[in-house]
Amino acid sequence: MPGVLVFCEVQDGKLKKTSREALTIGNKLAQAAGGDLVAFATDSSVAAEAGRYGAKKLYVAKLDSYSTEIFTAAMQQVVNDVKPSVVLLGGTSNGRDLAPRLAARLDVGVASDVDRLEWTDGKVRARRPVYSGKAFATVDIVGTPAIATTRPNAFPAVEVGGAAAEVVEVNVTAESKAKLIDTKVPEAGELSIAEADIIVSGGRGLKEGQNFSYIRDLAHAIGGAVGASRATVDAGWIDHQHQVGQTGRVVSPNLYIAAGVSGAIQHLAGMSSSKHIIAINKDPEAPIFRVADLGIVGDLFTILPALTEEVKKAKAH
Amino acid sequence: MNSVVCISQVPDTESRIRIAADGRRIDEAGLKFIVSPYDEVALEEAIRQKEKSAGDVTVISFGPERVQQALRECLARGATKAIHVKGESSDADSLGIAKVLAAAIKTTPHDLVFFGKQGVGSDNSLVGPMVAELLGYPQVNVVTHLEVGDGRLTAHREIEAAEETIEAPLPAVITAQKGLNEPRYASLKGIMAAKKIAIDTKSVTDLGLSDGDVFNQRVTIASLELPAEKTGGRKFDGADPAAAAQEIIKYIRDEAKAL
Ligand SMILES: Cc1cc2nc3c(=O)[nH]c(=O)nc-3n(C[C@H](O)[C@H](O)[C@H](O)COP(=O)(O)OP(=O)(O)OC[C@H]3O[C@@H](n4cnc5c(N)ncnc54)[C@H](O)[C@@H]3O)c2cc1C
Ligand SMILES: Nc1ncnc2c1ncn2[C@@H]1O[C@H](COP(=O)(O)O)[C@@H](O)[C@H]1O
């Protein structure tokens, strides 16, 4: 029966959070569409976990590292076999690299970075932020399969408690012109803002680059990722990977703490869909306060250290 | 070394977005349009390749009359040729746009095809990889560093908190991320020189495509809405850092439930 196919990524022997989120919403769509949820991964060890998220089958292609061309061929093979109505990919770097390539190969529609998905009138309706969240587009993906990438943190990941997915092996013979030579992790141990639940961001109010330690200390204490305004990236205080905003990453964590960030329209565009926002700024008129749920008017240099201590205390309990 | 750069023209990032009367598009009245910021980075990289090893930099844009302005801007910065494919690109979905661009790219010699990692506004990040697929080229997405030589490229691809090094034979597709370079401004000399270059104007039919190929949308916009206006929440005077920290902790624990 046609259903939903979810492209899953595995990290340290477990499904990535974005994959679990995609499986959860995929399972809802499959039920609405009247089909099965099946998954694709490169590692059969996640069959039990995928089953707990509702997947009946796990198609496994034993491939090492990600490669656009080989993974496109693998997913094409599975699509031809399963004939799903919907294909979902978590909106990670790889998911977003693969989805358009697969859509072009299959000559079907794809919507990226969706934060709502439903099955209505025999088709998929999705909502996606456009203009960096200044507007939302509701789109219909017509044709089969409909492809979408899910925005990290937009869908909850909830186990439904099924049996282990039945593993089906996929043999891929495709070759790739592009070759992965090396992978470097530049800042070991640092969380990426892309998928983080909590982000602590610093702006020009930090005065100088070394003061990012105020942001890092709080981020480490609370278990969050370090974000930054463009002004600080342009000043060379921190790497562009950390930039939040229209020309950085658009993020929607559960908690976003901004300190010394004025809240320029391009910054707000990248973070205003966060679920909870706290802003610390000494200027009571700073535009960041317009989107903050809790706005603290004060000096970040005294408030952040006090807050970091309180967080450490709370965590110690 | 010949490069093609695909240029999307987008509303200035400062713009306030308004919804048009049909409820499905943005109201373009009074909007200032710019070259999408990532496409500026893509163009700069192509110009640098040309400066190293000669060849042409062809900029291509599919869109209404106004995109000529964006193409002129690119010529002023150092592109050597421009192709304008006329058409209402907002009536096509990403795959429709990719088909137009792939057909236009085939009409001009190229070793590298550059895109922005995302059109600022549409925020799709779809067109580059789609064109790569349609042309059968390898792709490197979200590139922060590029070296080209001997018919091959080596590129750094940004992924979550890490960086990959990828090698590929030419021709290949690159999508540019910020940090790849610092785009230059147009010089007066460049602006004058650009005026002498004629923009090659084509229709979709000139490229051998039918309207159906391009405008039969697989993804249709049902509606466009503005988010609920945030009114701003509670404000707290942070003159006493300890009290402010307490207030924040309470919020994190009780409302965000993050502790
Ligand atoms: C095309 C384009 C794209 C852009 N894209 C982005 C983007 O993606 N992301 C982005 O962030 N910006 C982007 N910008 C830049 C944006 O317009 C702003 O310039 C930038 O966000 C400002 O950064 P900031 O808030 O750190 O600095 P400022 O605007 O200088 O703000 C610093 C703030 O710190 C406060 N402050 C100072 N001292 C203290 C203190 N001791 N305690 C507490 N508060 C203090 C000040 O009151 C002020 O509000 C873009 C701009 C353009 C033109
Ligand atoms: N109408 C267009 N004409 C030329 N290039 C485009 C067009 N639309 C998108 N692009 C290119 O594709 C990239 C990605 O756009 P998008 O998939 O819309 O995010 C842009 O940065 C441009 O390089």
Tab-separated table of C-alpha atoms in Angstrom, chain A residues 75-261:
chain	number	residue	atom	x	y	z
A	75	MET	CA	16.488	6.702	-2.638
A	76	GLN	CA	15.293	6.495	-6.242
A	77	GLN	CA	15.537	2.698	-6.013
A	78	VAL	CA	13.522	2.604	-2.799
A	79	VAL	CA	10.914	5.008	-4.182
A	80	ASN	CA	10.499	2.801	-7.256
A	81	ASP	CA	10.069	-0.201	-5.012
A	82	VAL	CA	7.793	1.302	-2.324
A	83	LYS	CA	5.907	3.785	-4.524
A	84	PRO	CA	5.185	6.057	-1.563
A	85	SER	CA	2.735	8.954	-1.700
A	86	VAL	CA	5.071	11.087	0.366
A	87	VAL	CA	8.841	11.212	0.919
A	88	LEU	CA	10.099	13.152	3.947
A	89	LEU	CA	13.654	14.126	4.806
A	90	GLY	CA	14.765	15.830	8.002
A	91	GLY	CA	16.031	19.289	7.121
A	92	THR	CA	19.688	18.644	7.870
A	93	SER	CA	22.534	19.601	5.541
A	94	ASN	CA	22.306	16.214	3.886
A	95	GLY	CA	18.521	16.124	3.757
A	96	ARG	CA	18.458	19.513	2.113
A	97	ASP	CA	21.202	18.495	-0.316
A	98	LEU	CA	19.415	15.318	-1.333
A	99	ALA	CA	15.766	16.431	-1.565
A	100	PRO	CA	16.044	18.744	-4.606
A	101	ARG	CA	18.283	16.310	-6.465
A	102	LEU	CA	15.834	13.469	-5.869
A	103	ALA	CA	12.854	15.647	-6.832
A	104	ALA	CA	14.508	16.607	-10.122
A	105	ARG	CA	15.340	12.958	-10.847
A	106	LEU	CA	11.756	11.857	-10.202
A	107	ASP	CA	10.316	15.005	-11.824
A	108	VAL	CA	8.126	15.709	-8.804
A	109	GLY	CA	7.440	18.602	-6.450
A	110	VAL	CA	9.344	19.352	-3.265
A	111	ALA	CA	8.773	21.843	-0.457
A	112	SER	CA	11.671	22.680	1.799
A	113	ASP	CA	11.896	23.558	5.442
A	114	VAL	CA	8.235	22.940	6.208
A	115	ASP	CA	6.930	23.466	9.749
A	116	ARG	CA	3.437	22.016	9.221
A	117	LEU	CA	2.279	19.061	7.167
A	118	GLU	CA	-1.103	17.529	6.626
A	119	TRP	CA	-2.825	15.159	4.267
A	120	THR	CA	-6.012	16.686	2.799
A	121	ASP	CA	-8.061	15.736	-0.255
A	122	GLY	CA	-5.536	13.162	-1.375
A	123	LYS	CA	-2.619	15.547	-1.373
A	124	VAL	CA	-0.008	16.992	0.901
A	125	ARG	CA	-0.451	20.480	2.233
A	126	ALA	CA	2.547	22.086	3.894
A	127	ARG	CA	3.383	25.364	5.515
A	128	ARG	CA	6.799	26.922	5.123
A	129	PRO	CA	8.327	30.154	6.356
A	130	VAL	CA	9.378	32.488	3.538
A	131	TYR	CA	11.228	35.806	3.636
A	132	SER	CA	13.048	34.342	6.651
A	133	GLY	CA	9.865	33.989	8.598
A	134	LYS	CA	8.445	37.422	7.698
A	135	ALA	CA	5.643	35.459	5.983
A	136	PHE	CA	4.314	31.915	5.791
A	137	ALA	CA	3.341	30.160	2.583
A	138	THR	CA	0.840	27.336	2.568
A	139	VAL	CA	1.651	25.121	-0.379
A	140	ASP	CA	0.091	22.080	-2.007
A	141	ILE	CA	2.495	19.480	-3.295
A	142	VAL	CA	0.695	17.796	-6.161
A	143	GLY	CA	1.901	14.619	-7.868
A	144	THR	CA	3.461	11.467	-6.483
A	145	PRO	CA	5.527	11.207	-4.481
A	146	ALA	CA	5.307	14.586	-2.794
A	147	ILE	CA	8.669	15.430	-1.223
A	148	ALA	CA	9.323	17.694	1.751
A	149	THR	CA	12.162	18.505	4.114
A	150	THR	CA	11.101	19.155	7.698
A	151	ARG	CA	12.368	22.122	9.647
A	152	PRO	CA	14.405	21.009	12.675
A	153	ASN	CA	12.499	21.458	15.973
A	154	ALA	CA	9.190	22.233	14.218
A	155	PHE	CA	7.687	18.784	14.802
A	156	PRO	CA	7.906	16.923	18.099
A	157	ALA	CA	9.536	13.476	18.081
A	158	VAL	CA	7.167	11.031	19.781
A	159	GLU	CA	7.519	7.256	19.982
A	160	VAL	CA	4.390	5.274	19.185
A	161	GLY	CA	5.851	1.993	20.368
A	162	GLY	CA	5.816	-0.371	17.388
A	163	ALA	CA	7.804	-3.546	16.853
A	164	ALA	CA	11.235	-3.389	15.222
A	165	ALA	CA	11.043	-2.428	11.560
A	166	GLU	CA	11.618	-5.277	9.128
A	167	VAL	CA	14.990	-4.742	7.458
A	168	VAL	CA	15.075	-4.802	3.651
A	169	GLU	CA	18.491	-4.615	2.040
A	170	VAL	CA	19.063	-2.244	-0.836
A	171	ASN	CA	21.986	-2.838	-3.183
A	172	VAL	CA	23.216	0.309	-4.831
A	173	THR	CA	25.610	0.182	-7.731
A	174	ALA	CA	25.671	3.889	-8.608
A	175	GLU	CA	28.964	5.748	-8.762
A	176	SER	CA	29.688	9.309	-7.757
A	177	LYS	CA	31.675	11.914	-9.629
A	178	ALA	CA	32.068	13.974	-6.475
A	179	LYS	CA	34.237	12.376	-3.788
A	180	LEU	CA	34.447	13.120	-0.088
A	181	ILE	CA	38.115	13.579	0.822
A	182	ASP	CA	37.978	14.748	4.414
A	183	THR	CA	35.682	15.849	7.241
A	184	LYS	CA	36.894	18.417	9.734
A	185	VAL	CA	35.211	19.326	12.986
A	186	PRO	CA	36.633	22.800	13.569
A	187	GLU	CA	35.287	23.530	17.014
A	188	ALA	CA	35.296	20.205	18.786
A	189	GLY	CA	32.411	19.722	21.165
A	190	GLU	CA	30.463	22.785	20.022
A	191	LEU	CA	26.796	22.270	19.307
A	192	SER	CA	25.456	23.420	15.956
A	193	ILE	CA	22.769	26.108	16.120
A	194	ALA	CA	20.921	24.310	13.328
A	195	GLU	CA	19.338	21.686	15.529
A	196	ALA	CA	19.901	23.052	19.023
A	197	ASP	CA	17.046	23.218	21.555
A	198	ILE	CA	18.634	26.172	23.301
A	199	ILE	CA	20.668	28.968	21.715
A	200	VAL	CA	22.522	31.747	23.507
A	201	SER	CA	23.412	34.566	21.120
A	202	GLY	CA	25.739	37.502	21.465
A	203	GLY	CA	25.848	40.804	19.600
A	204	ARG	CA	27.995	43.875	19.327
A	205	GLY	CA	27.047	44.748	22.893
A	206	LEU	CA	29.813	42.309	23.872
A	207	LYS	CA	32.256	45.079	22.873
A	208	GLU	CA	35.065	42.732	21.829
A	209	GLY	CA	35.592	39.238	20.520
A	210	GLN	CA	37.096	37.703	23.651
A	211	ASN	CA	33.922	38.629	25.536
A	212	PHE	CA	32.103	35.867	23.671
A	213	SER	CA	33.286	33.889	26.705
A	214	TYR	CA	30.265	35.399	28.537
A	215	ILE	CA	27.989	33.772	25.930
A	216	ARG	CA	29.939	30.493	25.782
A	217	ASP	CA	29.956	30.078	29.548
A	218	LEU	CA	26.182	30.368	29.739
A	219	ALA	CA	25.703	28.162	26.665
A	220	HIS	CA	27.880	25.437	28.165
A	221	ALA	CA	26.190	25.656	31.551
A	222	ILE	CA	22.688	25.369	30.103
A	223	GLY	CA	23.598	22.885	27.338
A	224	GLY	CA	22.921	25.195	24.420
A	225	ALA	CA	24.604	26.310	21.211
A	226	VAL	CA	26.334	29.649	20.650
A	227	GLY	CA	24.655	32.049	18.228
A	228	ALA	CA	25.789	35.428	16.960
A	229	SER	CA	24.606	38.547	15.164
A	230	ARG	CA	26.095	39.405	11.831
A	231	ALA	CA	27.871	42.428	13.246
A	232	THR	CA	29.989	40.142	15.439
A	233	VAL	CA	30.689	37.759	12.561
A	234	ASP	CA	31.710	40.646	10.306
A	235	ALA	CA	33.992	41.928	13.074
A	236	GLY	CA	35.733	38.545	13.054
A	237	TRP	CA	34.761	37.770	16.670
A	238	ILE	CA	33.189	34.441	15.767
A	239	ASP	CA	32.784	32.081	12.822
A	240	HIS	CA	29.926	32.492	10.319
A	241	GLN	CA	28.578	29.041	11.274
A	242	HIS	CA	27.143	30.775	14.341
A	243	GLN	CA	25.326	33.592	12.537
A	244	VAL	CA	21.595	33.750	13.101
A	245	GLY	CA	19.436	35.658	10.656
A	246	GLN	CA	18.396	36.226	7.134
A	247	THR	CA	21.888	35.634	5.768
A	248	GLY	CA	22.850	33.193	8.499
A	249	ARG	CA	20.748	30.356	9.835
A	250	VAL	CA	17.056	30.585	10.470
A	251	VAL	CA	16.550	28.822	13.778
A	252	SER	CA	13.556	27.901	15.912
A	253	PRO	CA	14.832	26.461	19.179
A	254	ASN	CA	12.705	26.041	22.282
A	255	LEU	CA	14.693	28.788	24.013
A	256	TYR	CA	16.603	31.684	22.465
A	257	ILE	CA	18.584	34.029	24.703
A	258	ALA	CA	19.965	37.167	23.043
A	259	ALA	CA	22.418	39.435	24.854
A	260	GLY	CA	23.730	42.686	23.394
A	261	VAL	CA	21.814	42.112	20.172
